[in-house]
PDB file of C-alpha atoms in Angstrom:
ATOM      1  CA  UNK A   1      69.836 135.201  42.415  1.00  0.00           C
ATOM      2  CA  UNK A   2      66.404 135.811  44.105  1.00  0.00           C
ATOM      3  CA  UNK A   3      66.305 137.978  47.637  1.00  0.00           C
ATOM      4  CA  UNK A   4      62.726 136.923  48.659  1.00  0.00           C
ATOM      5  CA  UNK A   5      62.296 136.030  52.001  1.00  0.00           C
ATOM      6  CA  UNK A   6      64.629 133.136  52.307  1.00  0.00           C
ATOM      7  CA  UNK A   7      66.884 134.950  49.584  1.00  0.00           C
ATOM      8  CA  UNK A   8      67.468 137.977  51.659  1.00  0.00           C
ATOM      9  CA  UNK A   9      68.226 135.748  55.317  1.00  0.00           C
ATOM     10  CA  UNK A  10      70.902 133.659  53.158  1.00  0.00           C
ATOM     11  CA  UNK A  11      72.510 137.255  51.706  1.00  0.00           C
ATOM     12  CA  UNK A  12      72.187 138.836  55.039  1.00  0.00           C
ATOM     13  CA  UNK A  13      74.035 136.145  57.093  1.00  0.00           C
ATOM     14  CA  UNK A  14      76.978 135.779  54.182  1.00  0.00           C
ATOM     15  CA  UNK A  15      77.208 139.482  54.544  1.00  0.00           C
ATOM     16  CA  UNK A  16      77.667 139.421  58.150  1.00  0.00           C
ATOM     17  CA  UNK A  17      80.376 136.668  57.656  1.00  0.00           C
ATOM     18  CA  UNK A  18      82.528 139.092  55.739  1.00  0.00           C
ATOM     19  CA  UNK A  19      81.672 137.973  52.153  1.00  0.00           C
ATOM     20  CA  UNK A  20      80.806 140.803  49.441  1.00  0.00           C
ATOM     21  CA  UNK A  21      77.391 139.738  48.453  1.00  0.00           C
ATOM     22  CA  UNK A  22      75.204 140.667  45.347  1.00  0.00           C
ATOM     23  CA  UNK A  23      71.656 140.104  45.156  1.00  0.00           C
ATOM     24  CA  UNK A  24      68.953 140.328  42.681  1.00  0.00           C
ATOM     25  CA  UNK A  25      65.320 141.592  42.912  1.00  0.00           C
ATOM     26  CA  UNK A  26      62.183 142.097  40.325  1.00  0.00           C
ATOM     27  CA  UNK A  27      61.349 145.563  41.793  1.00  0.00           C
ATOM     28  CA  UNK A  28      63.349 148.588  42.415  1.00  0.00           C
ATOM     29  CA  UNK A  29      61.568 149.665  45.656  1.00  0.00           C
ATOM     30  CA  UNK A  30      63.336 146.503  47.164  1.00  0.00           C
ATOM     31  CA  UNK A  31      66.698 147.918  46.565  1.00  0.00           C
ATOM     32  CA  UNK A  32      66.931 150.414  49.469  1.00  0.00           C
ATOM     33  CA  UNK A  33      66.572 148.048  52.146  1.00  0.00           C
ATOM     34  CA  UNK A  34      69.337 145.628  50.372  1.00  0.00           C
ATOM     35  CA  UNK A  35      71.490 148.858  50.429  1.00  0.00           C
ATOM     36  CA  UNK A  36      71.002 149.174  53.908  1.00  0.00           C
ATOM     37  CA  UNK A  37      72.096 145.663  54.965  1.00  0.00           C
ATOM     38  CA  UNK A  38      75.271 146.043  52.840  1.00  0.00           C
ATOM     39  CA  UNK A  39      74.171 144.019  49.815  1.00  0.00           C
ATOM     40  CA  UNK A  40      74.705 145.506  46.468  1.00  0.00           C
ATOM     41  CA  UNK A  41      71.183 145.227  44.705  1.00  0.00           C
ATOM     42  CA  UNK A  42      70.485 144.428  40.971  1.00  0.00           C
ATOM     43  CA  UNK A  43      67.055 144.537  39.273  1.00  0.00           C
ATOM     44  CA  UNK A  44      66.955 141.522  37.145  1.00  0.00           C
ATOM     45  CA  UNK A  45      63.934 140.286  35.374  1.00  0.00           C
ATOM     46  CA  UNK A  46      63.445 137.262  32.662  1.00  0.00           C
ATOM     47  CA  UNK A  47      61.114 137.016  29.668  1.00  0.00           C
ATOM     48  CA  UNK A  48      62.397 134.070  30.219  1.00  0.00           C
ATOM     49  CA  UNK A  49      65.748 136.039  28.693  1.00  0.00           C
ATOM     50  CA  UNK A  50      67.213 138.641  30.883  1.00  0.00           C
ATOM     51  CA  UNK A  51      66.064 142.073  30.132  1.00  0.00           C
ATOM     52  CA  UNK A  52      68.889 144.118  31.218  1.00  0.00           C
ATOM     53  CA  UNK A  53      72.026 142.612  29.656  1.00  0.00           C
ATOM     54  CA  UNK A  54      74.252 145.171  31.190  1.00  0.00           C
ATOM     55  CA  UNK A  55      73.252 144.817  34.924  1.00  0.00           C
ATOM     56  CA  UNK A  56      73.152 140.926  34.344  1.00  0.00           C
ATOM     57  CA  UNK A  57      76.946 141.036  33.145  1.00  0.00           C
ATOM     58  CA  UNK A  58      78.198 142.767  36.358  1.00  0.00           C
ATOM     59  CA  UNK A  59      75.726 140.655  38.541  1.00  0.00           C
ATOM     60  CA  UNK A  60      77.283 137.351  37.102  1.00  0.00           C
ATOM     61  CA  UNK A  61      80.918 138.586  38.090  1.00  0.00           C
ATOM     62  CA  UNK A  62      80.994 136.346  40.883  1.00  0.00           C
ATOM     63  CA  UNK A  63      83.004 133.479  42.756  1.00  0.00           C
ATOM     64  CA  UNK A  64      79.977 131.721  44.038  1.00  0.00           C
ATOM     65  CA  UNK A  65      76.110 132.065  42.627  1.00  0.00           C
ATOM     66  CA  UNK A  66      73.357 130.623  44.789  1.00  0.00           C
ATOM     67  CA  UNK A  67      69.827 130.408  42.968  1.00  0.00           C
ATOM     68  CA  UNK A  68      66.886 131.088  45.258  1.00  0.00           C
ATOM     69  CA  UNK A  69      64.024 131.438  42.787  1.00  0.00           C
ATOM     70  CA  UNK A  70      60.696 130.272  43.854  1.00  0.00           C
ATOM     71  CA  UNK A  71      58.864 127.574  41.657  1.00  0.00           C
ATOM     72  CA  UNK A  72      55.527 128.757  41.091  1.00  0.00           C
ATOM     73  CA  UNK A  73      54.167 125.866  39.114  1.00  0.00           C
ATOM     74  CA  UNK A  74      50.595 126.772  39.316  1.00  0.00           C
ATOM     75  CA  UNK A  75      51.163 130.126  37.812  1.00  0.00           C
ATOM     76  CA  UNK A  76      54.079 129.747  35.594  1.00  0.00           C
ATOM     77  CA  UNK A  77      54.453 125.965  34.525  1.00  0.00           C
ATOM     78  CA  UNK A  78      57.814 125.604  32.417  1.00  0.00           C
ATOM     79  CA  UNK A  79      58.829 129.345  32.917  1.00  0.00           C
ATOM     80  CA  UNK A  80      61.059 128.145  35.869  1.00  0.00           C
ATOM     81  CA  UNK A  81      62.926 125.949  33.539  1.00  0.00           C
ATOM     82  CA  UNK A  82      63.590 128.593  30.654  1.00  0.00           C
ATOM     83  CA  UNK A  83      64.891 130.914  33.566  1.00  0.00           C
ATOM     84  CA  UNK A  84      67.172 128.496  34.753  1.00  0.00           C
ATOM     85  CA  UNK A  85      68.529 127.873  31.089  1.00  0.00           C
ATOM     86  CA  UNK A  86      69.107 131.587  30.747  1.00  0.00           C
ATOM     87  CA  UNK A  87      71.101 131.706  34.053  1.00  0.00           C
ATOM     88  CA  UNK A  88      73.125 128.556  33.120  1.00  0.00           C
ATOM     89  CA  UNK A  89      74.105 130.811  29.797  1.00  0.00           C
ATOM     90  CA  UNK A  90      75.177 133.711  31.932  1.00  0.00           C
ATOM     91  CA  UNK A  91      76.998 131.390  34.288  1.00  0.00           C
ATOM     92  CA  UNK A  92      79.271 129.814  31.278  1.00  0.00           C
ATOM     93  CA  UNK A  93      79.515 133.287  29.814  1.00  0.00           C
ATOM     94  CA  UNK A  94      81.047 134.926  32.883  1.00  0.00           C
ATOM     95  CA  UNK A  95      83.178 131.655  33.935  1.00  0.00           C
ATOM     96  CA  UNK A  96      81.116 131.050  37.236  1.00  0.00           C
ATOM     97  CA  UNK A  97      82.666 127.764  38.505  1.00  0.00           C
ATOM     98  CA  UNK A  98      80.468 127.208  41.959  1.00  0.00           C
ATOM     99  CA  UNK A  99      76.801 127.049  41.947  1.00  0.00           C
ATOM    100  CA  UNK A 100      73.897 126.252  44.600  1.00  0.00           C
ATOM    101  CA  UNK A 101      70.685 125.639  43.265  1.00  0.00           C
ATOM    102  CA  UNK A 102      67.517 125.516  45.853  1.00  0.00           C
ATOM    103  CA  UNK A 103      65.145 122.934  44.451  1.00  0.00           C
ATOM    104  CA  UNK A 104      62.437 121.280  46.573  1.00  0.00           C
ATOM    105  CA  UNK A 105      61.287 118.148  47.972  1.00  0.00           C
ATOM    106  CA  UNK A 106      58.482 118.024  46.129  1.00  0.00           C
ATOM    107  CA  UNK A 107      60.305 116.233  43.265  1.00  0.00           C
ATOM    108  CA  UNK A 108      59.755 113.155  45.405  1.00  0.00           C
ATOM    109  CA  UNK A 109      56.167 111.601  44.459  1.00  0.00           C
ATOM    110  CA  UNK A 110      54.671 108.107  43.543  1.00  0.00           C
ATOM    111  CA  UNK A 111      51.483 106.010  43.743  1.00  0.00           C
ATOM    112  CA  UNK A 112      49.044 106.213  46.283  1.00  0.00           C
ATOM    113  CA  UNK A 113      49.285 103.707  48.766  1.00  0.00           C
ATOM    114  CA  UNK A 114      49.679 102.670  52.443  1.00  0.00           C
ATOM    115  CA  UNK A 115      53.413 102.195  52.325  1.00  0.00           C
ATOM    116  CA  UNK A 116      55.811 104.453  54.057  1.00  0.00           C
ATOM    117  CA  UNK A 117      58.754 105.342  52.069  1.00  0.00           C
ATOM    118  CA  UNK A 118      62.027 106.361  53.403  1.00  0.00           C
ATOM    119  CA  UNK A 119      63.406 108.742  51.023  1.00  0.00           C
ATOM    120  CA  UNK A 120      67.062 109.206  50.420  1.00  0.00           C
ATOM    121  CA  UNK A 121      68.931 111.471  47.540  1.00  0.00           C
ATOM    122  CA  UNK A 122      68.843 108.095  45.516  1.00  0.00           C
ATOM    123  CA  UNK A 123      65.216 107.389  45.649  1.00  0.00           C
ATOM    124  CA  UNK A 124      63.945 106.135  42.464  1.00  0.00           C
ATOM    125  CA  UNK A 125      61.530 109.023  41.480  1.00  0.00           C
ATOM    126  CA  UNK A 126      58.702 107.307  38.989  1.00  0.00           C
ATOM    127  CA  UNK A 127      55.969 110.182  38.556  1.00  0.00           C
ATOM    128  CA  UNK A 128      53.789 111.336  35.704  1.00  0.00           C
ATOM    129  CA  UNK A 129      53.392 114.739  37.472  1.00  0.00           C
ATOM    130  CA  UNK A 130      54.247 117.468  35.206  1.00  0.00           C
ATOM    131  CA  UNK A 131      55.578 119.530  38.512  1.00  0.00           C
ATOM    132  CA  UNK A 132      57.849 116.667  39.172  1.00  0.00           C
ATOM    133  CA  UNK A 133      58.991 116.161  35.798  1.00  0.00           C
ATOM    134  CA  UNK A 134      59.857 120.051  35.718  1.00  0.00           C
ATOM    135  CA  UNK A 135      61.997 120.066  39.031  1.00  0.00           C
ATOM    136  CA  UNK A 136      63.811 116.868  37.637  1.00  0.00           C
ATOM    137  CA  UNK A 137      64.480 118.620  34.200  1.00  0.00           C
ATOM    138  CA  UNK A 138      65.415 121.918  35.877  1.00  0.00           C
ATOM    139  CA  UNK A 139      68.011 120.046  38.192  1.00  0.00           C
ATOM    140  CA  UNK A 140      69.633 118.064  35.319  1.00  0.00           C
ATOM    141  CA  UNK A 141      70.451 121.411  33.687  1.00  0.00           C
ATOM    142  CA  UNK A 142      73.025 121.627  36.438  1.00  0.00           C
ATOM    143  CA  UNK A 143      73.946 118.238  36.511  1.00  0.00           C
ATOM    144  CA  UNK A 144      74.811 118.234  32.995  1.00  0.00           C
ATOM    145  CA  UNK A 145      77.206 121.342  33.480  1.00  0.00           C
ATOM    146  CA  UNK A 146      79.311 119.162  35.838  1.00  0.00           C
ATOM    147  CA  UNK A 147      82.338 119.330  33.610  1.00  0.00           C
ATOM    148  CA  UNK A 148      82.241 123.179  33.582  1.00  0.00           C
ATOM    149  CA  UNK A 149      80.872 123.989  37.117  1.00  0.00           C
ATOM    150  CA  UNK A 150      80.959 122.608  40.810  1.00  0.00           C
ATOM    151  CA  UNK A 151      77.088 122.589  42.246  1.00  0.00           C
ATOM    152  CA  UNK A 152      75.019 121.601  44.912  1.00  0.00           C
ATOM    153  CA  UNK A 153      71.330 121.021  44.748  1.00  0.00           C
ATOM    154  CA  UNK A 154      69.482 121.419  47.819  1.00  0.00           C
ATOM    155  CA  UNK A 155      66.038 119.606  47.855  1.00  0.00           C
ATOM    156  CA  UNK A 156      64.459 121.590  50.498  1.00  0.00           C
ATOM    157  CA  UNK A 157      61.396 120.533  52.381  1.00  0.00           C
ATOM    158  CA  UNK A 158      58.582 122.673  53.349  1.00  0.00           C
ATOM    159  CA  UNK A 159      60.087 125.980  54.994  1.00  0.00           C
ATOM    160  CA  UNK A 160      59.206 127.164  58.570  1.00  0.00           C
ATOM    161  CA  UNK A 161      60.191 130.677  60.216  1.00  0.00           C
ATOM    162  CA  UNK A 162      59.118 134.142  60.500  1.00  0.00           C
ATOM    163  CA  UNK A 163      56.072 134.493  58.229  1.00  0.00           C
ATOM    164  CA  UNK A 164      55.956 130.674  57.276  1.00  0.00           C
ATOM    165  CA  UNK A 165      54.254 129.232  60.391  1.00  0.00           C
ATOM    166  CA  UNK A 166      52.300 125.879  59.765  1.00  0.00           C
ATOM    167  CA  UNK A 167      49.729 127.388  61.971  1.00  0.00           C
ATOM    168  CA  UNK A 168      48.817 129.698  59.332  1.00  0.00           C
ATOM    169  CA  UNK A 169      47.695 126.977  57.216  1.00  0.00           C
ATOM    170  CA  UNK A 170      44.851 125.703  59.482  1.00  0.00           C
ATOM    171  CA  UNK A 171      42.466 128.190  58.119  1.00  0.00           C
ATOM    172  CA  UNK A 172      43.117 126.795  54.545  1.00  0.00           C
ATOM    173  CA  UNK A 173      43.039 122.858  55.975  1.00  0.00           C
ATOM    174  CA  UNK A 174      39.597 123.295  58.092  1.00  0.00           C
ATOM    175  CA  UNK A 175      37.863 125.598  55.346  1.00  0.00           C
ATOM    176  CA  UNK A 176      36.131 124.511  51.911  1.00  0.00           C
ATOM    177  CA  UNK A 177      37.483 121.008  51.268  1.00  0.00           C
ATOM    178  CA  UNK A 178      40.777 121.570  52.663  1.00  0.00           C
ATOM    179  CA  UNK A 179      40.613 118.561  54.828  1.00  0.00           C
ATOM    180  CA  UNK A 180      39.545 116.592  51.889  1.00  0.00           C
ATOM    181  CA  UNK A 181      42.436 117.528  49.908  1.00  0.00           C
ATOM    182  CA  UNK A 182      44.854 116.355  52.475  1.00  0.00           C
ATOM    183  CA  UNK A 183      45.626 112.829  53.816  1.00  0.00           C
ATOM    184  CA  UNK A 184      45.677 112.143  57.716  1.00  0.00           C
ATOM    185  CA  UNK A 185      47.986 109.416  57.161  1.00  0.00           C
ATOM    186  CA  UNK A 186      50.741 111.579  54.987  1.00  0.00           C
ATOM    187  CA  UNK A 187      53.906 112.703  56.579  1.00  0.00           C
ATOM    188  CA  UNK A 188      54.879 116.648  57.363  1.00  0.00           C
ATOM    189  CA  UNK A 189      58.265 117.176  56.034  1.00  0.00           C
ATOM    190  CA  UNK A 190      59.722 120.353  57.097  1.00  0.00           C
ATOM    191  CA  UNK A 191      62.684 122.610  57.768  1.00  0.00           C
ATOM    192  CA  UNK A 192      63.554 126.037  59.566  1.00  0.00           C
ATOM    193  CA  UNK A 193      64.935 128.673  57.384  1.00  0.00           C
ATOM    194  CA  UNK A 194      67.964 129.205  59.713  1.00  0.00           C
ATOM    195  CA  UNK A 195      69.217 125.509  58.934  1.00  0.00           C
ATOM    196  CA  UNK A 196      69.029 126.275  55.471  1.00  0.00           C
ATOM    197  CA  UNK A 197      70.970 129.296  55.625  1.00  0.00           C
ATOM    198  CA  UNK A 198      73.509 127.738  57.747  1.00  0.00           C
ATOM    199  CA  UNK A 199      73.814 124.778  55.493  1.00  0.00           C
ATOM    200  CA  UNK A 200      74.722 127.181  52.469  1.00  0.00           C
ATOM    201  CA  UNK A 201      77.259 128.917  54.697  1.00  0.00           C
ATOM    202  CA  UNK A 202      79.056 125.622  55.535  1.00  0.00           C
ATOM    203  CA  UNK A 203      79.141 124.781  51.960  1.00  0.00           C
ATOM    204  CA  UNK A 204      80.637 128.097  51.188  1.00  0.00           C
ATOM    205  CA  UNK A 205      82.843 128.248  54.086  1.00  0.00           C
ATOM    206  CA  UNK A 206      84.287 124.914  53.632  1.00  0.00           C
ATOM    207  CA  UNK A 207      84.263 124.882  49.849  1.00  0.00           C
ATOM    208  CA  UNK A 208      82.065 121.874  49.509  1.00  0.00           C
ATOM    209  CA  UNK A 209      81.195 121.827  46.014  1.00  0.00           C
ATOM    210  CA  UNK A 210      81.025 118.215  45.129  1.00  0.00           C
ATOM    211  CA  UNK A 211      78.317 117.886  42.762  1.00  0.00           C
ATOM    212  CA  UNK A 212      76.001 116.407  45.096  1.00  0.00           C
ATOM    213  CA  UNK A 213      72.435 116.368  45.803  1.00  0.00           C
ATOM    214  CA  UNK A 214      71.180 116.779  49.354  1.00  0.00           C
ATOM    215  CA  UNK A 215      68.076 116.428  51.405  1.00  0.00           C
ATOM    216  CA  UNK A 216      67.460 119.510  53.743  1.00  0.00           C
ATOM    217  CA  UNK A 217      64.996 118.221  56.033  1.00  0.00           C
ATOM    218  CA  UNK A 218      64.272 118.450  59.931  1.00  0.00           C
ATOM    219  CA  UNK A 219      64.865 115.491  61.926  1.00  0.00           C
ATOM    220  CA  UNK A 220      61.407 114.800  63.619  1.00  0.00           C
ATOM    221  CA  UNK A 221      58.601 113.779  61.233  1.00  0.00           C
ATOM    222  CA  UNK A 222      54.815 113.753  62.368  1.00  0.00           C
ATOM    223  CA  UNK A 223      51.609 112.135  60.697  1.00  0.00           C
ATOM    224  CA  UNK A 224      49.730 115.299  59.334  1.00  0.00           C
ATOM    225  CA  UNK A 225      46.324 114.618  61.510  1.00  0.00           C
ATOM    226  CA  UNK A 226      48.535 114.749  64.475  1.00  0.00           C
ATOM    227  CA  UNK A 227      50.487 117.735  63.543  1.00  0.00           C
ATOM    228  CA  UNK A 228      47.560 120.148  62.922  1.00  0.00           C
ATOM    229  CA  UNK A 229      45.617 118.782  65.686  1.00  0.00           C
ATOM    230  CA  UNK A 230      48.492 119.826  67.944  1.00  0.00           C
ATOM    231  CA  UNK A 231      48.828 123.056  66.384  1.00  0.00           C
ATOM    232  CA  UNK A 232      44.597 123.369  66.590  1.00  0.00           C
ATOM    233  CA  UNK A 233      44.645 122.658  70.179  1.00  0.00           C
ATOM    234  CA  UNK A 234      47.659 124.971  71.326  1.00  0.00           C
ATOM    235  CA  UNK A 235      46.217 128.100  69.405  1.00  0.00           C
ATOM    236  CA  UNK A 236      42.408 127.070  69.797  1.00  0.00           C
ATOM    237  CA  UNK A 237      41.869 126.751  66.253  1.00  0.00           C
ATOM    238  CA  UNK A 238      38.855 125.028  64.639  1.00  0.00           C
ATOM    239  CA  UNK A 239      39.858 121.765  63.056  1.00  0.00           C
ATOM    240  CA  UNK A 240      37.570 119.119  61.698  1.00  0.00           C
ATOM    241  CA  UNK A 241      40.465 116.381  60.894  1.00  0.00           C
ATOM    242  CA  UNK A 242      41.811 115.219  57.460  1.00  0.00           C
ATOM    243  CA  UNK A 243      40.516 112.862  55.171  1.00  0.00           C
ATOM    244  CA  UNK A 244      41.660 109.217  55.522  1.00  0.00           C
ATOM    245  CA  UNK A 245      42.258 108.374  51.576  1.00  0.00           C
ATOM    246  CA  UNK A 246      45.272 106.837  50.626  1.00  0.00           C
ATOM    247  CA  UNK A 247      48.124 108.648  49.375  1.00  0.00           C
ATOM    248  CA  UNK A 248      52.179 108.444  48.621  1.00  0.00           C
ATOM    249  CA  UNK A 249      53.490 108.472  52.247  1.00  0.00           C
ATOM    250  CA  UNK A 250      56.933 110.034  52.166  1.00  0.00           C
ATOM    251  CA  UNK A 251      59.494 110.668  55.055  1.00  0.00           C
ATOM    252  CA  UNK A 252      62.251 112.406  53.984  1.00  0.00           C
ATOM    253  CA  UNK A 253      65.555 111.505  55.197  1.00  0.00           C
ATOM    254  CA  UNK A 254      68.449 113.786  55.851  1.00  0.00           C
ATOM    255  CA  UNK A 255      71.198 111.465  56.711  1.00  0.00           C
ATOM    256  CA  UNK A 256      73.461 112.348  53.727  1.00  0.00           C
ATOM    257  CA  UNK A 257      73.837 116.078  54.712  1.00  0.00           C
ATOM    258  CA  UNK A 258      74.560 115.282  58.354  1.00  0.00           C
ATOM    259  CA  UNK A 259      77.231 113.178  57.438  1.00  0.00           C
ATOM    260  CA  UNK A 260      78.776 114.344  54.530  1.00  0.00           C
ATOM    261  CA  UNK A 261      78.854 118.185  56.020  1.00  0.00           C
ATOM    262  CA  UNK A 262      78.984 117.167  59.563  1.00  0.00           C
ATOM    263  CA  UNK A 263      75.821 119.117  60.543  1.00  0.00           C
ATOM    264  CA  UNK A 264      73.671 118.849  63.111  1.00  0.00           C
ATOM    265  CA  UNK A 265      69.969 120.436  62.811  1.00  0.00           C
ATOM    266  CA  UNK A 266      69.634 123.287  64.911  1.00  0.00           C
ATOM    267  CA  UNK A 267      65.754 122.890  64.712  1.00  0.00           C
ATOM    268  CA  UNK A 268      65.318 119.217  64.965  1.00  0.00           C
ATOM    269  CA  UNK A 269      61.724 119.276  66.006  1.00  0.00           C
ATOM    270  CA  UNK A 270      59.488 121.662  64.127  1.00  0.00           C
ATOM    271  CA  UNK A 271      56.479 121.311  66.148  1.00  0.00           C
ATOM    272  CA  UNK A 272      58.046 121.929  69.538  1.00  0.00           C
ATOM    273  CA  UNK A 273      59.493 125.264  67.776  1.00  0.00           C
ATOM    274  CA  UNK A 274      56.122 126.395  67.131  1.00  0.00           C
ATOM    275  CA  UNK A 275      53.864 125.645  69.904  1.00  0.00           C
ATOM    276  CA  UNK A 276      56.301 126.386  72.657  1.00  0.00           C
TER     277      UNK A 276
END
C-alpha cells in the first residue's frame, strides 16, 4: 500500500524473490511502470474513505499487507490517521493476518537540553508535539488489533539512497535561516533504503510477525555539525555552520532489530557511503 520511491523498491524486490505482489498508486500514469516490473497495480485514493471499493476489495485479498504511506504532517495533519483507520477496516473485512507498518523515528521527541538520549523501542515518549501524538495514535491503531492480526511496526530513520542524498539538504541548511533552525549538537539518525527493504524481506521470508516495534537506523551516528561539514568539504558546498542552541539530542539504537532478526546492516556508515 503506497508505491512511492520506497514502496516500489520493496515491491520490486519481493517480486524478484518470487512473491506475487500487488501495489497501490494514486495516479493512473504510474501503473505502466509497475506492470513492466511484474507488479499488479491498483489506483487507490482516500477521502479518507477509499474511493474505489471494487478495486480495494481485490487489492486487500492478500497474505501480507505492507503499508508504506508517507506521513505528510504539515500538509495533511490528521488525515494520515484516518487513512490508516480505513485501511484497518479493510484488513478486518478481508481477513488479512500479517501487516507491516512503516512508521518513523520522528515519534521520539522530548524536552530541550544537553543530555544525550540513547533511545530503544521502550523509550518513554513524553511530548506535547501534535506530530508525535499523531504518530503514536496511528501506531496504536495496529497495536489494538493484535488479537486479530500479527503486526510489525518499523520506526524508520531518515532515508538515504537514490534521490535521497543528504548533500542535497545543504542548500536548505545554508540558506534563509536554515542553520538557525538546526542545532549543531543534535545527532543524525539515518538509514539506507536497501537495509529497510532487506529487513522487510527477512520478516516475510522467515515469518517473523510477532507484534513488535523495531527501530530501523544505521549503526554509526554523527553530530549534525560534523555531518554537514564533511559533506560540504567533499562537494565544495557553502556551509556557515549550525546553531549552538540546546535541543533534544537523540541517538536511536538498533540493537533489537539486529538481535531478534539476526540482521546486520549493509550500510553501517551512511556518511562513508555518501562521500566516497
